[in-house]
Short mmCIF file of C-alpha atoms in Angstrom, two decimals:
data_model
loop_
_atom_site.label_atom_id
_atom_site.label_comp_id
_atom_site.label_asym_id
_atom_site.label_seq_id
_atom_site.Cartn_x
_atom_site.Cartn_y
_atom_site.Cartn_z
CA MET A 16 97.05 120.34 -166.47
CA ASN A 17 96.05 119.24 -162.99
CA VAL A 18 99.30 118.44 -161.17
CA THR A 19 99.02 116.47 -157.94
CA LEU A 20 101.58 115.57 -155.31
CA GLU A 21 101.26 111.91 -156.32
CA SER A 22 102.26 112.78 -159.88
CA LEU A 23 105.46 114.40 -158.53
CA ALA A 24 106.64 111.22 -156.78
CA THR A 25 109.97 111.25 -158.63
CA CYS A 26 110.70 114.72 -157.23
CA PHE A 27 110.79 113.34 -153.67
CA GLN A 28 113.59 110.80 -154.15
CA GLY A 29 116.41 113.10 -153.03
CA ILE A 30 118.18 112.78 -156.39
CA LEU A 31 118.30 116.55 -156.96
CA PRO A 32 118.27 118.99 -154.04
CA ALA A 33 115.10 120.93 -153.28
CA GLN A 34 115.02 124.54 -152.07
CA LEU A 35 112.99 126.26 -149.36
CA PHE A 36 112.14 129.97 -149.65
CA THR A 37 110.86 131.83 -146.59
CA CYS A 38 110.35 135.45 -145.60
CA SER A 39 110.93 137.17 -142.27
CA ALA A 40 108.37 139.38 -140.53
CA ASP A 41 110.09 142.49 -141.90
CA GLY A 42 110.04 141.19 -145.47
CA ILE A 43 113.60 139.88 -145.89
CA PRO A 44 113.63 136.68 -148.00
CA ASN A 45 115.81 133.66 -147.29
CA ALA A 46 116.64 130.58 -149.39
CA ALA A 47 118.03 127.26 -148.14
CA TYR A 48 118.72 123.85 -149.68
CA LEU A 49 116.90 120.86 -148.24
CA SER A 50 118.37 117.42 -147.81
CA HIS A 51 115.00 115.81 -148.26
CA VAL A 52 111.33 116.51 -149.00
CA GLU A 53 109.07 113.64 -147.97
CA TYR A 54 105.67 112.93 -149.49
CA VAL A 55 103.16 112.54 -146.61
CA ASP A 56 99.75 112.39 -148.33
CA ASP A 57 97.89 114.02 -151.22
CA SER A 58 98.00 117.44 -149.56
CA HIS A 59 101.05 117.42 -147.26
CA VAL A 60 104.84 117.14 -147.45
CA ALA A 61 107.44 117.00 -144.69
CA LEU A 62 110.74 118.90 -144.73
CA SER A 63 113.81 117.73 -142.82
CA PHE A 64 114.72 120.17 -140.05
CA GLN A 65 118.46 120.02 -139.42
CA PHE A 66 120.39 123.23 -139.80
CA PHE A 67 118.30 125.98 -141.38
CA ASN A 68 117.59 127.99 -138.23
CA LYS A 69 116.97 131.19 -140.21
CA SER A 70 114.21 129.46 -142.18
CA ARG A 71 112.74 128.11 -138.96
CA ARG A 72 112.64 131.58 -137.42
CA ASN A 73 111.00 132.99 -140.53
CA VAL A 74 108.34 130.28 -140.52
CA ALA A 75 107.61 131.03 -136.85
CA HIS A 76 106.61 134.58 -137.90
CA ASN A 77 105.22 133.75 -141.33
CA PRO A 78 104.05 130.11 -141.78
CA ARG A 79 103.75 130.41 -145.56
CA ALA A 80 106.72 129.38 -147.68
CA LEU A 81 107.70 128.19 -151.16
CA VAL A 82 109.39 124.87 -151.92
CA MET A 83 110.99 124.14 -155.30
CA VAL A 84 111.42 120.45 -156.17
CA PRO A 85 113.11 119.41 -159.45
CA ASP A 86 111.99 116.37 -161.43
CA PRO A 87 115.09 114.17 -161.98
CA ASP A 88 113.59 112.61 -165.11
CA THR A 89 112.74 115.82 -166.98
CA GLY A 90 114.68 118.57 -165.20
CA GLN A 91 111.43 120.49 -164.77
CA GLY A 92 111.12 122.36 -161.48
CA TRP A 93 107.86 122.53 -159.54
CA LEU A 94 106.87 125.21 -157.04
CA LEU A 95 104.89 124.13 -153.99
CA ARG A 96 103.24 126.95 -152.06
CA VAL A 97 103.02 125.58 -148.54
CA ARG A 98 101.87 126.47 -145.04
CA PHE A 99 103.56 125.15 -141.90
CA VAL A 100 101.32 122.80 -139.89
CA ARG A 101 103.37 121.04 -137.21
CA SER A 102 106.73 119.52 -136.25
CA GLU A 103 107.08 115.82 -135.45
CA THR A 104 109.96 114.52 -133.35
CA GLU A 105 108.78 110.92 -133.10
CA GLY A 106 106.52 108.49 -134.89
CA PRO A 107 106.72 106.67 -138.24
CA LEU A 108 107.23 109.79 -140.38
CA PHE A 109 110.06 111.11 -138.21
CA GLU A 110 111.73 107.69 -137.97
CA GLN A 111 111.59 107.16 -141.73
CA MET A 112 113.23 110.52 -142.45
CA ALA A 113 115.72 110.11 -139.61
CA LEU A 114 116.88 106.81 -141.05
CA ARG A 115 117.95 108.49 -144.28
CA ILE A 116 119.85 111.11 -142.31
CA GLU A 117 121.53 108.37 -140.29
CA ALA A 118 122.66 106.80 -143.56
CA ILE A 119 124.60 109.95 -144.36
CA ALA A 120 126.00 110.17 -140.84
CA SER A 121 127.24 106.58 -140.86
CA TYR A 122 129.23 107.12 -144.04
CA CYS A 123 130.94 110.29 -142.87
CA GLY A 124 131.68 109.11 -139.34
CA LEU A 125 129.15 111.42 -137.72
CA LYS A 126 126.62 108.86 -136.58
CA GLY A 127 124.67 110.26 -133.66
CA ILE A 128 125.81 113.82 -134.43
CA PHE A 129 124.53 114.58 -137.92
CA LYS A 130 120.90 113.88 -137.14
CA LEU A 131 117.34 114.94 -137.84
CA ARG A 132 115.91 117.35 -135.29
CA ALA A 133 112.32 117.29 -136.54
CA ALA A 134 110.09 116.43 -139.48
CA ASP A 135 108.25 119.66 -140.31
CA VAL A 136 104.88 118.98 -141.93
CA TYR A 137 103.50 121.54 -144.40
CA GLU A 138 100.14 121.72 -146.12
CA VAL A 139 100.50 122.15 -149.89
CA LEU A 140 98.24 125.01 -150.99
CA SER A 141 99.07 124.98 -154.70
CA ILE A 142 101.48 123.52 -157.27
CA GLU A 143 102.92 125.49 -160.17
CA ARG A 144 105.38 124.78 -162.94
CA ALA A 145 108.64 126.67 -162.29
CA PRO A 146 109.69 128.97 -165.13
CA GLU A 147 112.61 127.65 -167.16
CA GLU A 148 115.97 129.26 -166.53
CA ALA A 149 118.09 130.41 -169.43
CA GLY A 150 120.61 127.72 -170.31
CA ALA A 151 118.97 125.09 -168.11
CA PRO A 152 119.14 121.52 -169.42
CA SER A 153 115.96 120.33 -171.08
CA LYS A 154 116.11 116.82 -169.63
CA GLY A 155 116.82 115.11 -166.34
CA ILE A 156 120.03 113.60 -165.16
CA ASP A 157 119.39 110.17 -166.66
CA GLN A 158 116.55 109.13 -168.92
CA ASP A 159 117.71 105.50 -168.93
CA ALA A 160 116.11 105.00 -165.54
CA ALA A 161 112.70 105.63 -167.07
CA ALA A 162 113.17 102.58 -169.25
CA LEU A 163 113.29 100.46 -166.11
CA MET A 164 110.10 101.89 -164.62
CA GLY A 165 107.93 99.23 -166.19
CA ALA A 166 106.38 96.52 -164.10
CA VAL A 167 109.10 94.40 -162.46
CA PHE A 168 107.22 92.31 -159.92
CA THR A 169 105.00 90.52 -162.39
CA THR A 170 103.35 87.21 -161.55
CA LYS A 171 105.60 85.49 -164.10
CA ALA A 172 108.76 86.97 -162.58
CA LEU A 173 107.75 85.97 -159.06
CA GLN A 174 106.84 82.46 -160.23
CA ASP A 175 110.28 82.08 -161.84
CA LEU A 176 111.96 83.30 -158.67
CA ALA A 177 109.92 80.90 -156.52
CA ILE A 178 110.81 77.96 -158.76
CA GLN A 179 114.53 78.66 -158.41
CA ILE A 180 114.23 78.99 -154.64
CA ASN A 181 112.10 75.85 -154.26
CA HIS A 182 114.69 73.75 -156.12
CA ALA A 183 117.41 74.60 -153.60
CA ASP A 184 118.15 71.74 -151.20
CA THR A 185 120.98 73.30 -149.18
CA LEU A 186 121.65 76.69 -147.66
CA ASP A 187 124.50 77.10 -150.12
CA ALA A 188 122.17 76.52 -153.07
CA LEU A 189 119.38 78.61 -151.54
CA VAL A 190 121.29 81.87 -151.15
CA ASP A 191 122.67 81.50 -154.68
CA ALA A 192 119.15 80.80 -156.00
CA ILE A 193 117.81 83.93 -154.28
CA LEU A 194 120.42 86.25 -155.75
CA ARG A 195 120.32 84.58 -159.17
CA GLY A 196 116.52 84.86 -159.18
CA LEU A 197 116.64 88.55 -158.25
CA ASP A 198 118.98 89.07 -161.19
CA GLU A 199 117.41 86.89 -163.87
CA SER A 200 113.74 87.32 -162.94
CA LEU A 201 113.64 90.87 -161.56
CA GLY A 202 116.70 92.51 -163.10
CA PHE A 203 118.56 93.37 -159.86
CA LYS A 204 122.08 92.46 -160.92
CA HIS A 205 124.15 93.54 -157.91
CA SER A 206 123.12 92.07 -154.57
CA ALA A 207 124.35 90.61 -151.30
CA ILE A 208 123.05 88.64 -148.34
CA LEU A 209 124.53 89.21 -144.90
CA VAL A 210 123.72 87.31 -141.70
CA PRO A 211 124.41 88.08 -138.04
CA ALA A 212 127.93 87.10 -137.00
CA GLU A 213 128.91 85.45 -133.71
CA GLU A 214 129.96 88.86 -132.38
CA PRO A 215 126.88 90.86 -131.34
CA GLY A 216 126.11 93.87 -133.52
CA VAL A 217 128.03 92.56 -136.55
CA LEU A 218 126.86 91.25 -139.92
CA VAL A 219 128.93 88.94 -142.10
CA THR A 220 128.55 88.47 -145.86
CA ILE A 221 127.72 84.95 -147.02
CA ALA A 222 126.69 85.54 -150.65
CA THR A 223 126.97 88.20 -153.34
CA ARG A 224 126.18 88.46 -157.05
CA GLY A 225 127.41 90.80 -159.76
CA TYR A 226 130.83 91.65 -158.30
CA PRO A 227 134.33 90.47 -159.26
CA GLU A 228 135.02 89.37 -155.66
CA ASN A 229 132.53 87.19 -153.77
CA GLY A 230 133.22 89.10 -150.55
CA ALA A 231 132.51 86.10 -148.33
CA GLY A 232 133.44 87.00 -144.77
CA ALA A 233 133.21 90.78 -145.24
CA GLU A 234 131.89 92.23 -142.00
CA VAL A 235 129.68 95.25 -141.36
CA ARG A 236 128.86 96.61 -137.94
CA PHE A 237 125.30 97.58 -137.09
CA GLY A 238 124.86 101.22 -138.02
CA GLU A 239 127.57 101.15 -140.73
CA GLY A 240 126.53 101.61 -144.35
CA ILE A 241 123.15 100.66 -145.67
CA ALA A 242 123.34 97.02 -144.50
CA GLY A 243 124.35 98.01 -140.98
CA LEU A 244 121.65 100.67 -140.76
CA VAL A 245 119.00 98.24 -141.99
CA ALA A 246 120.11 95.72 -139.35
CA GLU A 247 120.10 98.34 -136.61
CA ALA A 248 116.72 99.86 -137.52
CA ARG A 249 115.19 96.62 -138.82
CA LYS A 250 113.52 98.70 -141.50
CA PRO A 251 114.09 99.01 -145.25
CA ILE A 252 116.19 101.89 -146.58
CA ARG A 253 116.25 103.24 -150.13
CA ILE A 254 118.89 105.77 -151.21
CA SER A 255 119.07 107.39 -154.64
CA GLY A 256 120.99 109.79 -156.79
CA LEU A 257 122.73 112.78 -155.30
CA MET A 258 122.35 111.50 -151.77
CA ARG A 259 124.02 108.26 -152.72
CA GLY A 260 126.85 110.20 -154.36
CA MET A 261 127.38 112.06 -151.11
CA LEU A 262 127.45 108.81 -149.19
CA TYR A 263 129.96 107.32 -151.56
CA ALA A 264 132.27 110.30 -151.25
CA PHE A 265 132.10 110.11 -147.48
CA ALA A 266 132.64 106.35 -147.59
CA MET A 267 135.76 106.75 -149.70
CA HIS A 268 137.05 109.36 -147.31
CA LYS A 269 136.44 107.10 -144.33
CA ASP A 270 137.92 104.13 -146.14
CA ALA A 271 141.11 106.06 -146.82
CA ALA A 272 141.26 107.21 -143.22
CA ASP A 273 140.81 103.65 -141.99
CA ARG A 274 143.57 102.40 -144.24
CA SER A 275 145.93 105.05 -143.00
CA ALA A 276 145.16 103.94 -139.46
CA GLY A 277 145.91 100.33 -140.33
CA LEU A 278 142.36 99.20 -139.68
CA GLN A 279 142.05 97.34 -142.99
CA ARG A 280 144.78 94.83 -142.34
CA ARG A 281 142.44 92.12 -141.14
CA ARG A 282 139.19 93.12 -142.76
CA ILE A 283 137.68 91.72 -145.91
CA PRO A 284 136.40 94.60 -148.06
CA MET A 285 132.68 94.64 -148.74
CA PRO A 286 132.05 94.21 -152.50
CA GLY A 287 130.42 97.16 -154.18
CA LEU A 288 130.07 99.11 -157.41
CA ALA A 289 132.71 101.72 -158.16
CA ASN A 290 130.06 104.41 -158.73
CA PRO A 291 126.78 103.31 -157.15
CA GLU A 292 123.85 105.65 -157.63
CA SER A 293 121.03 103.75 -155.95
CA GLN A 294 120.88 101.37 -153.02
CA LEU A 295 118.09 99.41 -151.39
CA GLY A 296 118.39 97.35 -148.23
CA VAL A 297 115.72 95.30 -146.46
CA PRO A 298 115.86 93.32 -143.22
CA LEU A 299 115.11 89.60 -143.37
CA LEU A 300 112.94 89.07 -140.32
CA VAL A 301 111.07 86.06 -138.92
CA ARG A 302 108.80 86.89 -135.99
CA GLY A 303 111.00 89.86 -135.14
CA GLU A 304 114.25 87.91 -135.28
CA LEU A 305 116.88 89.26 -137.68
CA VAL A 306 117.83 86.37 -139.97
CA GLY A 307 119.84 88.57 -142.33
CA VAL A 308 119.93 91.64 -144.55
CA LEU A 309 119.45 91.78 -148.32
CA THR A 310 121.08 94.68 -150.17
CA LEU A 311 120.70 95.72 -153.80
CA GLU A 312 122.57 98.44 -155.65
CA SER A 313 122.76 99.94 -159.12
CA ASP A 314 124.89 102.40 -161.03
CA MET A 315 121.70 104.03 -162.28
CA PRO A 316 120.07 106.93 -160.40
CA TYR A 317 116.53 106.35 -159.22
CA ARG A 318 116.82 102.63 -159.98
CA PHE A 319 114.71 101.56 -157.01
CA HIS A 320 111.26 103.06 -156.81
CA ALA A 321 108.85 103.24 -153.91
CA GLU A 322 107.01 100.19 -155.20
CA ASP A 323 110.32 98.28 -155.43
CA LYS A 324 110.99 99.02 -151.78
CA ALA A 325 107.54 97.78 -150.76
CA SER A 326 107.74 94.68 -152.95
CA ILE A 327 111.28 93.73 -151.87
CA GLU A 328 110.29 94.24 -148.24
CA LEU A 329 107.39 91.83 -148.74
CA LEU A 330 109.61 89.42 -150.65
CA GLY A 331 112.18 89.66 -147.86
CA SER A 332 109.71 88.12 -145.41
CA TYR A 333 109.43 85.09 -147.66
CA LEU A 334 113.21 84.87 -148.15
CA ALA A 335 113.82 85.12 -144.41
CA ILE A 336 111.51 82.18 -143.73
CA ALA A 337 113.14 80.18 -146.52
CA ILE A 338 116.64 80.81 -145.10
CA GLN A 339 115.64 80.04 -141.54
CA ASN A 340 113.78 76.89 -142.57
CA MET A 341 116.79 75.68 -144.54
CA GLN A 342 119.07 76.27 -141.54
CA LEU A 343 116.74 74.29 -139.30
CA GLN A 344 116.28 71.57 -141.92
CA GLU A 345 120.02 71.06 -142.37
CA ARG A 346 120.45 70.82 -138.64
CA THR A 347 117.57 68.42 -137.94
CA ALA A 348 118.35 66.27 -140.99
CA GLU A 349 121.84 65.38 -139.75
CA PRO A 350 122.17 61.62 -139.31
CA ALA A 351 121.27 60.76 -135.72
CA ASP A 352 123.90 58.04 -135.70
CA ALA A 353 126.62 60.23 -137.13
CA PRO A 354 129.82 59.17 -135.37
CA ALA A 355 131.53 61.68 -133.15
CA HIS A 356 134.67 60.80 -135.10
CA ALA A 357 134.55 59.48 -138.62
CA PRO A 358 137.01 56.69 -139.48
CA ALA A 359 140.57 57.76 -140.11
CA ARG A 360 141.59 57.71 -143.76
CA ARG A 361 145.23 58.61 -143.51
CA GLY A 362 146.92 58.96 -146.81
CA VAL A 363 143.73 59.19 -148.90
CA ARG A 364 144.23 61.79 -151.56
CA ALA A 365 141.64 64.25 -152.80
CA ALA A 366 139.28 62.97 -155.49
CA SER A 367 140.16 65.86 -157.75
CA ARG A 368 142.93 68.40 -157.68
CA PRO A 369 143.56 71.75 -159.24
CA ALA A 370 145.57 71.47 -162.43
CA GLU A 371 148.56 73.26 -160.91
CA PRO A 372 148.35 73.11 -157.12
CA ALA A 373 150.54 75.35 -155.03
CA ALA A 374 153.50 73.43 -153.71
CA ARG A 375 153.00 74.53 -150.11
CA ARG A 376 150.70 76.78 -148.07
CA ASP A 377 151.82 78.47 -144.89
CA ILE A 378 148.84 78.66 -142.49
CA VAL A 379 149.17 80.50 -139.18
CA TYR A 380 146.50 80.59 -136.48
CA TYR A 381 146.62 83.61 -134.15
CA ALA A 382 145.01 82.37 -130.97
CA ALA A 383 144.43 85.72 -129.30
CA ASP A 384 142.67 87.18 -132.33
CA GLU A 385 141.10 83.86 -133.40
CA CYS A 386 142.10 84.51 -136.97
CA ILE A 387 144.03 82.70 -139.71
CA LEU A 388 146.60 84.11 -142.10
CA LEU A 389 147.30 82.22 -145.31
CA ASP A 390 150.74 82.80 -146.84
CA GLY A 391 150.95 85.99 -144.82
CA GLU A 392 147.53 87.33 -145.90
CA TYR A 393 144.38 87.55 -143.84
CA LEU A 394 141.99 84.69 -144.55
CA ILE A 395 139.25 84.42 -141.92
CA ARG A 396 138.53 85.04 -138.26
CA SER A 397 136.24 84.09 -135.41
CA LEU A 398 134.24 80.84 -135.53
CA PRO A 399 135.00 79.99 -139.19
CA ALA A 400 138.71 80.34 -138.37
CA LYS A 401 138.40 78.04 -135.36
CA ILE A 402 136.53 75.49 -137.46
CA LEU A 403 139.14 75.53 -140.23
CA TRP A 404 141.97 75.23 -137.73
CA ARG A 405 140.24 72.33 -136.03
CA LEU A 406 139.82 70.52 -139.38
CA LEU A 407 143.39 71.16 -140.51
CA THR A 408 144.97 70.00 -137.26
CA GLU A 409 142.71 66.94 -137.12
CA ARG A 410 143.67 66.03 -140.66
CA GLU A 411 147.35 66.50 -139.93
CA THR A 412 147.36 64.41 -136.74
CA THR A 413 144.95 61.61 -137.74
CA GLY A 414 144.80 61.73 -141.51
CA ARG A 415 141.01 62.17 -141.45
CA GLN A 416 139.46 63.93 -144.41
CA GLU A 417 135.74 63.59 -143.73
CA PHE A 418 133.87 65.34 -140.95
CA THR A 419 130.28 65.89 -139.82
CA ASN A 420 128.40 68.95 -138.71
CA ARG A 421 127.30 66.98 -135.68
CA GLU A 422 130.81 66.43 -134.38
CA LEU A 423 131.52 70.13 -134.76
CA ARG A 424 128.42 70.88 -132.70
CA LEU A 425 129.63 68.48 -130.00
CA ASP A 426 133.12 70.00 -129.94
CA LYS A 427 133.13 72.21 -126.83
CA SER A 428 136.31 73.98 -127.95
CA LEU A 429 134.29 75.76 -130.64
CA ASN A 430 131.90 77.23 -128.05
CA LEU A 431 128.84 76.94 -130.26
CA PRO A 432 125.58 77.95 -128.58
CA ASP A 433 123.18 75.14 -127.77
CA TRP A 434 120.43 76.69 -129.91
CA LYS A 435 120.59 78.53 -133.24
CA ASP A 436 124.33 78.17 -133.64
CA ASN A 437 124.13 79.05 -137.39
CA LEU A 438 126.84 76.45 -138.04
CA GLU A 439 125.68 75.93 -141.64
CA SER A 440 126.05 79.65 -142.35
CA ARG A 441 129.58 79.61 -140.93
CA LEU A 442 130.56 76.58 -143.01
CA LEU A 443 129.09 78.25 -146.09
CA LEU A 444 131.07 81.39 -145.35
CA LEU A 445 134.27 79.39 -144.81
CA ARG A 446 133.76 77.39 -148.00
CA ARG A 447 133.31 80.53 -150.11
CA ARG A 448 136.21 82.32 -148.51
CA LEU A 449 138.46 79.38 -149.33
CA GLN A 450 137.15 79.31 -152.90
CA GLN A 451 138.20 82.91 -153.32
CA LYS A 452 141.53 82.93 -151.52
CA SER A 453 142.77 79.35 -151.71
CA PRO A 454 140.97 77.05 -154.14
CA ASP A 455 143.43 74.25 -153.35
CA ILE A 456 141.94 73.99 -149.84
CA ARG A 457 138.31 72.98 -150.17
CA LEU A 458 135.32 71.95 -148.10
CA VAL A 459 133.36 69.56 -150.30
CA PRO A 460 129.86 68.38 -149.27
CA ARG A 461 129.58 64.58 -149.18
CA ALA A 462 126.02 64.27 -147.90
CA ARG A 463 123.65 66.27 -145.74
CA GLY A 464 125.58 67.14 -142.59
CA ARG A 465 128.81 65.57 -143.85
CA PHE A 466 131.72 67.10 -145.77
CA ALA A 467 135.35 66.52 -146.69
CA LEU A 468 138.43 68.68 -146.32
CA GLU A 469 140.32 68.31 -149.59
CA LEU A 470 143.84 69.62 -150.00
CA GLY A 471 145.46 70.15 -153.37
CA CYS A 472 148.65 71.32 -151.72
CA GLU A 473 150.96 70.67 -148.82
CA VAL A 474 150.25 72.79 -145.75
CA SER A 475 152.47 74.04 -142.96
CA LEU A 476 150.55 74.73 -139.74
CA SER A 477 151.74 76.91 -136.88
CA VAL A 478 150.17 78.70 -133.92
CA ARG A 479 151.07 82.12 -132.59
CA PRO A 480 149.72 83.92 -129.54
#
């Protein structure tokens, strides 16, 4: 059987650790585990150079080495007899491998420390089947993944996804259509869309699918987790199997540390699977501008293949344009004659109410932090908090229930930028956060650029420094 590097693509996903065997000039062998073996072309692979100084010294004297890569689908090991060619410390290959290392570092709080020193390129001289070890399992870690390796991005699936997206007439409907289409047409059941927040270097979640909590308002800093790393690097990242398990363990450790330090008090947790095995994140870019980040995850190892990454990256370009166009359309389609202040409608009750509304909601705005607590629990912060507070106080003092996007844009107290204020994204985020935490306080669209604040409860408003 003629085995090629291309046919061993599944061995280079980082699901099972590879091993590097070298020999010193005086004949002493050395073995080391590798965090990653990267396919370069049909006759070369690249090994991550991080810690194995002994191996590096051996290769300096004897450039020939042996690499063992296991196939996660079958459990079969393959021996690559290689010869060192060069080290790369910059360029596309180095950056791609470094990004995966940064993913690990971000989860364990070692970003900038736990890093790739070089991508060592080796020529592959021969490929052999590794002899089976006594008692070794006869199959890979999960054969179910193979069932999903069939064609996903078919013309029919993409047509169905496009139809769902084209029917959306608001940003709210669009982001839901994207995630629903990824689920129903392509089978990616757990997903999220994050957009840049007002604070530089921060992403905020505006839509999710497949999780018990919608996670609206959950924030991620650039460089944190897969979404933050994608935003920072503006490149797609795919993480599978064992590596993802390591990341999860580190993330749980960091999460516990943060909680003990009281850092979670005013943060909305990012939705996620309890035991994710595979993650894929792609930047949503329009002419170099970061419109958002799309993340997918699965509890199945090796769920996202190389072709998935390439296809989702291409699809992301289309989704980014669709999101940006919808934002611009909602802004430009606002009625030019929209009044700065809609007529007062004191005493008008909500058109519909929850069956059993809460008797009273205690809402506190913390001015210094620009955040709102609802019945003592964190609700929202930053611009969405200022918008909600503005609407609640206006309703309390004038009785108004209906508002326009235009008047919010003209309100200098909100400090919206003159261009690309992303107001629609903030209103969408606020609407979904209220749906999750307080369904008796609702922002209900009335027309394009116009909405109502409906209350199914009495509210008590107060301000604290």
